[in-house]
XYZ file of C-alpha atoms in Angstrom:
399
model
C 0.193 0.053 0.029
C 1.123 3.612 -0.887
C 0.420 5.067 2.676
C 2.443 2.255 4.162
C 5.499 2.792 2.096
C 5.439 6.735 2.661
C 4.698 6.688 6.401
C 8.255 7.703 6.976
C 8.402 10.135 3.789
C 8.463 13.815 4.134
C 5.315 15.618 4.158
C 5.672 16.868 0.639
C 6.560 13.462 -0.709
C 3.323 11.871 1.314
C 1.231 15.021 -0.623
C 2.480 14.319 -4.121
C 1.693 10.943 -4.164
C -2.102 11.738 -3.882
C -2.430 14.845 -5.677
C -2.039 12.880 -8.854
C -5.621 12.191 -8.919
C -6.693 15.683 -8.767
C -4.113 16.381 -11.418
C -5.810 13.873 -13.942
C -9.169 15.327 -13.084
C -7.976 19.047 -13.986
C -6.412 18.002 -17.190
C -9.892 16.945 -18.021
C -11.213 20.056 -16.923
C -8.617 21.785 -18.910
C -9.050 20.157 -22.229
C -12.165 22.008 -23.466
C -11.338 25.529 -22.303
C -10.068 26.285 -25.449
C -12.455 24.700 -27.717
C -15.985 24.382 -25.525
C -17.112 27.847 -26.020
C -16.155 28.184 -29.378
C -18.188 24.918 -30.320
C -21.212 26.210 -28.512
C -21.004 29.626 -30.497
C -19.732 29.030 -33.771
C -20.079 25.149 -34.452
C -23.714 24.875 -32.967
C -24.486 28.411 -33.609
C -25.896 29.270 -30.271
C -25.321 32.713 -28.553
C -22.079 33.911 -26.358
C -24.374 33.850 -23.421
C -25.305 30.422 -23.899
C -21.583 29.381 -24.679
C -20.753 30.759 -21.169
C -23.506 29.302 -19.533
C -22.588 25.937 -20.799
C -18.924 26.391 -19.579
C -20.210 27.868 -15.992
C -22.704 25.020 -15.784
C -19.964 22.746 -14.647
C -19.179 25.224 -11.748
C -23.122 25.264 -10.805
C -22.653 21.193 -10.200
C -19.574 21.671 -8.363
C -21.611 23.937 -6.122
C -24.573 21.636 -5.830
C -22.162 18.680 -4.793
C -19.620 20.354 -2.296
C -21.851 19.765 0.763
C -22.076 15.917 0.063
C -18.250 15.967 -0.724
C -17.515 17.585 2.798
C -20.003 15.461 4.590
C -18.903 12.208 3.041
C -15.158 12.831 3.703
C -15.911 13.518 7.355
C -18.170 10.285 7.703
C -16.419 7.559 5.515
C -12.884 9.077 5.054
C -11.770 10.698 1.645
C -10.908 7.786 -0.492
C -14.281 6.523 -1.518
C -15.221 10.103 -2.269
C -12.260 10.509 -4.675
C -13.132 7.329 -6.047
C -16.604 8.565 -6.884
C -15.053 11.769 -8.118
C -12.817 9.925 -10.688
C -16.221 7.740 -11.976
C -17.856 10.884 -12.331
C -15.279 12.090 -14.563
C -15.298 8.852 -16.726
C -18.860 9.485 -17.596
C -18.142 13.212 -18.258
C -15.620 12.458 -20.996
C -17.906 9.734 -22.804
C -20.982 12.398 -22.701
C -18.367 15.008 -24.239
C -17.314 12.624 -27.001
C -20.981 11.796 -27.809
C -22.031 15.429 -28.028
C -18.883 15.987 -30.666
C -20.253 13.382 -32.640
C -23.776 14.834 -32.832
C -22.364 18.332 -33.862
C -24.927 18.211 -36.881
C -27.840 17.997 -34.324
C -27.413 21.381 -32.465
C -29.830 20.955 -29.811
C -28.974 17.214 -29.216
C -25.398 18.027 -29.076
C -25.879 20.833 -26.371
C -27.898 19.047 -24.189
C -25.624 16.061 -23.955
C -22.899 18.710 -23.525
C -24.720 20.288 -20.644
C -25.071 16.784 -19.104
C -21.538 16.292 -19.448
C -20.750 19.540 -17.754
C -22.711 18.526 -14.508
C -20.720 15.228 -14.252
C -17.753 17.198 -14.436
C -18.658 19.467 -11.931
C -19.265 16.737 -9.629
C -15.890 15.065 -10.385
C -14.193 18.556 -9.698
C -15.786 18.767 -6.030
C -15.556 15.318 -4.876
C -11.756 14.691 -6.017
C -10.488 18.093 -4.973
C -12.442 17.988 -1.749
C -11.236 14.328 -1.161
C -7.656 14.712 -2.108
C -7.312 17.953 0.261
C -8.278 16.052 3.218
C -6.586 12.962 2.408
C -3.431 14.655 2.267
C -3.786 16.451 5.596
C -4.732 13.193 7.130
C -1.566 12.141 5.649
C 0.598 14.947 6.174
C -0.673 16.574 9.486
C -2.720 19.216 10.269
C 0.407 21.366 10.742
C 0.805 21.060 6.724
C -2.762 22.234 5.746
C -1.154 24.957 3.535
C 1.017 22.695 1.743
C -2.022 20.315 1.036
C -4.204 22.979 -0.238
C -1.125 24.809 -2.331
C -0.197 21.414 -3.843
C -3.924 20.661 -4.874
C -3.981 23.966 -6.395
C -0.810 23.356 -8.326
C -1.931 20.084 -9.834
C -5.358 21.898 -10.645
C -4.229 24.857 -12.462
C -1.411 22.911 -13.569
C -3.734 20.399 -15.223
C -5.657 22.965 -17.116
C -2.465 24.650 -18.138
C -1.758 21.195 -19.666
C -5.190 20.329 -20.736
C -5.889 23.509 -22.461
C -3.497 23.138 -25.358
C -3.939 19.286 -25.686
C -7.737 20.088 -26.145
C -7.008 22.700 -28.759
C -4.618 19.979 -30.549
C -7.167 17.344 -30.576
C -9.787 19.907 -31.896
C -7.603 20.130 -35.138
C -8.036 16.549 -35.901
C -10.089 15.807 -38.756
C -13.518 14.338 -38.576
C -14.822 11.839 -37.434
C -12.599 11.328 -34.569
C -11.028 14.946 -34.203
C -12.897 17.797 -32.070
C -14.740 17.099 -28.992
C -14.805 13.227 -30.056
C -11.075 12.957 -29.407
C -11.309 15.406 -26.082
C -13.926 12.927 -24.972
C -12.120 9.650 -25.498
C -8.877 11.373 -23.656
C -11.277 12.699 -20.921
C -12.611 9.240 -20.565
C -9.330 7.351 -20.455
C -7.600 9.699 -17.838
C -9.926 8.965 -14.874
C -9.597 5.409 -15.886
C -5.962 5.354 -15.210
C -6.535 6.816 -12.010
C -9.317 4.208 -10.747
C -6.576 1.560 -11.859
C -3.934 3.270 -9.604
C -6.089 4.189 -6.439
C -6.486 0.411 -5.552
C -3.252 0.485 -4.607
C -3.580 3.085 -1.944
C -4.686 2.989 1.738
C -7.545 5.325 2.552
C -7.314 7.427 5.731
C -9.929 6.938 8.457
C -11.958 9.929 9.440
C -11.410 11.657 12.871
C -13.570 10.085 15.619
C -15.523 12.664 17.469
C -18.461 12.349 20.273
C -19.565 15.696 18.970
C -22.186 16.227 16.364
C -20.746 17.320 12.983
C -21.698 21.235 12.531
C -24.331 21.857 10.069
C -23.281 23.083 6.927
C -25.269 26.443 7.209
C -22.878 26.977 10.240
C -19.624 26.036 8.083
C -20.938 28.663 5.360
C -21.319 31.329 8.374
C -17.856 30.698 9.784
C -16.173 31.068 6.535
C -18.326 33.823 5.061
C -15.919 36.448 4.691
C -13.203 34.496 3.610
C -15.408 32.924 0.911
C -16.702 36.396 -0.078
C -12.899 37.467 -0.880
C -12.476 34.363 -2.684
C -15.625 34.825 -4.963
C -14.924 38.306 -5.731
C -11.289 37.019 -7.204
C -12.847 34.101 -8.905
C -14.904 36.112 -11.180
C -11.447 37.319 -12.915
C -10.761 33.481 -13.304
C -14.217 32.975 -14.720
C -13.403 35.749 -17.244
C -10.022 34.405 -18.646
C -11.487 30.705 -18.615
C -14.668 31.409 -20.320
C -14.132 34.334 -22.571
C -10.343 34.514 -23.453
C -10.971 32.075 -26.290
C -13.741 34.094 -27.511
C -11.947 37.386 -27.092
C -9.078 36.164 -29.367
C -11.641 34.901 -31.696
C -13.313 38.128 -31.962
C -9.980 39.985 -32.873
C -8.847 37.337 -35.092
C -6.080 36.167 -33.049
C -4.393 32.873 -33.051
C -2.893 31.394 -29.780
C -6.060 31.369 -27.257
C -4.686 28.259 -25.920
C -1.093 29.852 -25.698
C -2.705 32.365 -23.490
C -4.577 29.837 -21.412
C -1.567 27.862 -21.008
C 0.642 30.778 -19.873
C -2.134 31.556 -17.174
C -2.036 28.115 -15.842
C 1.916 28.204 -15.969
C 2.189 31.411 -14.264
C -0.300 30.288 -11.520
C 1.632 27.194 -10.728
C 4.931 28.966 -10.716
C 3.748 31.485 -8.175
C 2.190 28.880 -6.151
C 5.202 26.747 -6.277
C 7.770 29.413 -5.536
C 5.693 31.632 -2.948
C 3.319 29.789 -1.181
C 5.673 29.802 1.960
C 4.736 33.593 1.824
C 1.394 32.593 3.301
C 2.783 31.132 6.614
C 5.638 33.894 6.452
C 3.308 37.086 5.957
C -0.185 35.691 6.694
C -2.958 34.786 4.431
C -4.973 37.967 4.690
C -1.897 40.124 3.532
C -1.022 37.549 0.587
C -4.696 37.825 -0.547
C -4.952 41.554 -0.330
C -1.632 41.412 -2.905
C -2.739 38.685 -4.974
C -6.233 40.432 -5.730
C -4.706 43.788 -6.661
C -2.188 42.061 -9.134
C -4.959 40.127 -10.483
C -7.002 43.492 -11.137
C -4.070 44.878 -12.817
C -3.864 41.953 -15.163
C -7.641 42.152 -15.967
C -7.436 46.216 -16.562
C -4.357 45.643 -19.084
C -6.761 43.126 -21.040
C -9.639 45.398 -20.822
C -7.807 48.618 -21.809
C -5.431 47.751 -24.132
C -6.832 45.487 -26.727
C -3.494 43.794 -28.487
C -2.337 40.277 -28.632
C 0.567 40.791 -26.482
C -1.404 42.591 -24.096
C -4.005 39.858 -23.545
C -0.932 37.427 -22.981
C 0.426 39.717 -20.599
C -2.495 40.431 -18.702
C -3.317 36.530 -18.412
C -0.243 36.202 -16.932
C -0.758 38.719 -14.519
C -4.299 37.205 -13.480
C -2.579 33.901 -13.275
C -0.095 35.514 -10.916
C -2.552 37.129 -8.905
C -5.330 34.321 -8.393
C -2.669 31.778 -7.515
C -2.329 32.165 -3.784
C -5.788 33.381 -3.243
C -7.205 29.984 -2.562
C -4.799 28.868 -0.088
C -4.116 32.150 1.452
C -7.596 32.400 3.021
C -8.381 28.979 2.775
C -6.121 27.710 5.628
C -7.645 30.182 7.763
C -11.290 29.023 6.809
C -10.462 25.260 7.416
C -8.824 25.828 10.921
C -11.996 27.414 12.021
C -13.873 24.395 12.187
C -11.350 22.372 13.752
C -10.001 18.839 13.260
C -13.504 16.998 13.001
C -15.122 19.275 10.590
C -12.595 20.261 7.958
C -14.439 18.577 5.097
C -17.243 20.736 5.800
C -15.458 24.070 6.282
C -13.414 23.437 2.939
C -16.326 22.286 1.094
C -18.271 25.656 2.290
C -15.416 27.790 1.478
C -14.779 26.383 -2.031
C -18.764 26.791 -2.565
C -18.040 30.400 -3.022
C -15.556 30.025 -5.650
C -18.254 27.628 -7.555
C -21.230 30.340 -7.008
C -18.666 33.293 -8.598
C -17.893 31.108 -11.459
C -21.292 29.628 -12.177
C -22.617 33.327 -11.865
C -20.317 34.744 -14.177
C -21.213 32.746 -16.862
C -24.713 34.331 -16.825
C -23.449 37.721 -15.775
C -20.636 38.419 -17.959
C -21.905 37.032 -21.267
C -24.658 39.660 -21.313
C -21.983 42.190 -20.506
C -20.118 41.319 -23.558
C -23.165 41.419 -25.851
C -24.280 44.881 -24.638
C -20.902 46.690 -24.170
C -18.077 44.329 -25.342
C -15.201 42.526 -24.124
C -13.411 45.538 -22.707
C -16.191 46.287 -20.376
C -16.499 42.585 -19.090
C -12.745 42.500 -18.440
C -12.890 45.923 -16.763
C -16.061 44.644 -14.569
C -14.144 41.685 -13.537
C -11.066 43.813 -12.405
C -13.411 45.988 -10.520
C -14.736 42.869 -8.445
C -10.838 41.898 -7.602
C -10.723 45.195 -6.000
C -13.661 44.733 -4.030
C -12.346 41.273 -2.866
C -9.142 43.109 -1.923
C -11.488 45.535 0.324
C -12.989 42.334 1.861
C -9.714 40.821 2.719
C -8.931 44.234 4.222
C -11.633 44.009 6.575
C -10.625 40.666 7.684
C -7.204 42.373 8.569
C -8.934 44.981 10.592
C -11.079 42.253 12.260
C -8.761 39.563 13.433
C -11.443 37.444 15.310
C -13.123 36.919 11.784
C -9.871 35.394 10.387
């Protein structure tokens, strides 16, 4: 068993062997990023609002399944939850491929694609929550920041890997190119994870005589941390949902490269600067992160050139990188050792709500006011998040 072999290993080695499962799921999440909205808008002929809504539906499903993920992790342990997430990911991949094969039937293709996004959201919430709590068990509560940080490195590293892979597969000739090829690889990767996970020993949940806290109380505990996270997540949604369409509107090549740059910078910042959270405090890091993200989005909004879009994507990735762990460590620790799953799920829901809501709100801004207004609105949201984080700094008892 992997756990038995790693019992004397460093905390980092313990964490790395489990975050592989999260990496596989996020590669699957990243593959449609450069092609999904274009497929819905250009191939199927639907509006940018519906294209954005299709993208965001994944995060609505992630939101809907967060509470069950946290509750089950605290009750039965993280390994079964991760297995459930991988199975949902397989279903999503098969459905994406089916939707691509039915591109000549727009309504049927869109309907199947929407269902696939629901399965992918389920896969994300269960896998990410299970992996983080599993690693906290394996590495110890004192290494919570390490567990969350490396989960994020694999998450957005997976997106960075997946976006160019998906764009390349989309260029393959029919009948096996496009979303058909994306779906096939999206189903294979989690099957590989399921083959590996049988060799891993699970972690037992903490035993407590206390009743688990209600999910509503968990939401209350992390409300301000989650609100700041939500504000910064809107910038991530603007890049993930609409950067490819923004490039297409300007007839630029390289949208997949820009998405990859976002992910690569995200991973590099998380890798080299995650220690600043412990050194300078989560609130300080969150404020700086949100300001950097706002600068990146403002550059894209005010200076519409290919190179500025690339620079803005890089800065947005740099700013968003440390936001989740900076406030997440504080949020998870507020709930105590017996309710970490509930607290993490409640905190993560704010990210899900922000991204899901962005699909509904940012698309109409584009239709009525253009892409510049959309990116500038996202930048303003990041500034609001910095103000919320400053409130946490001024009120230490809330953090």
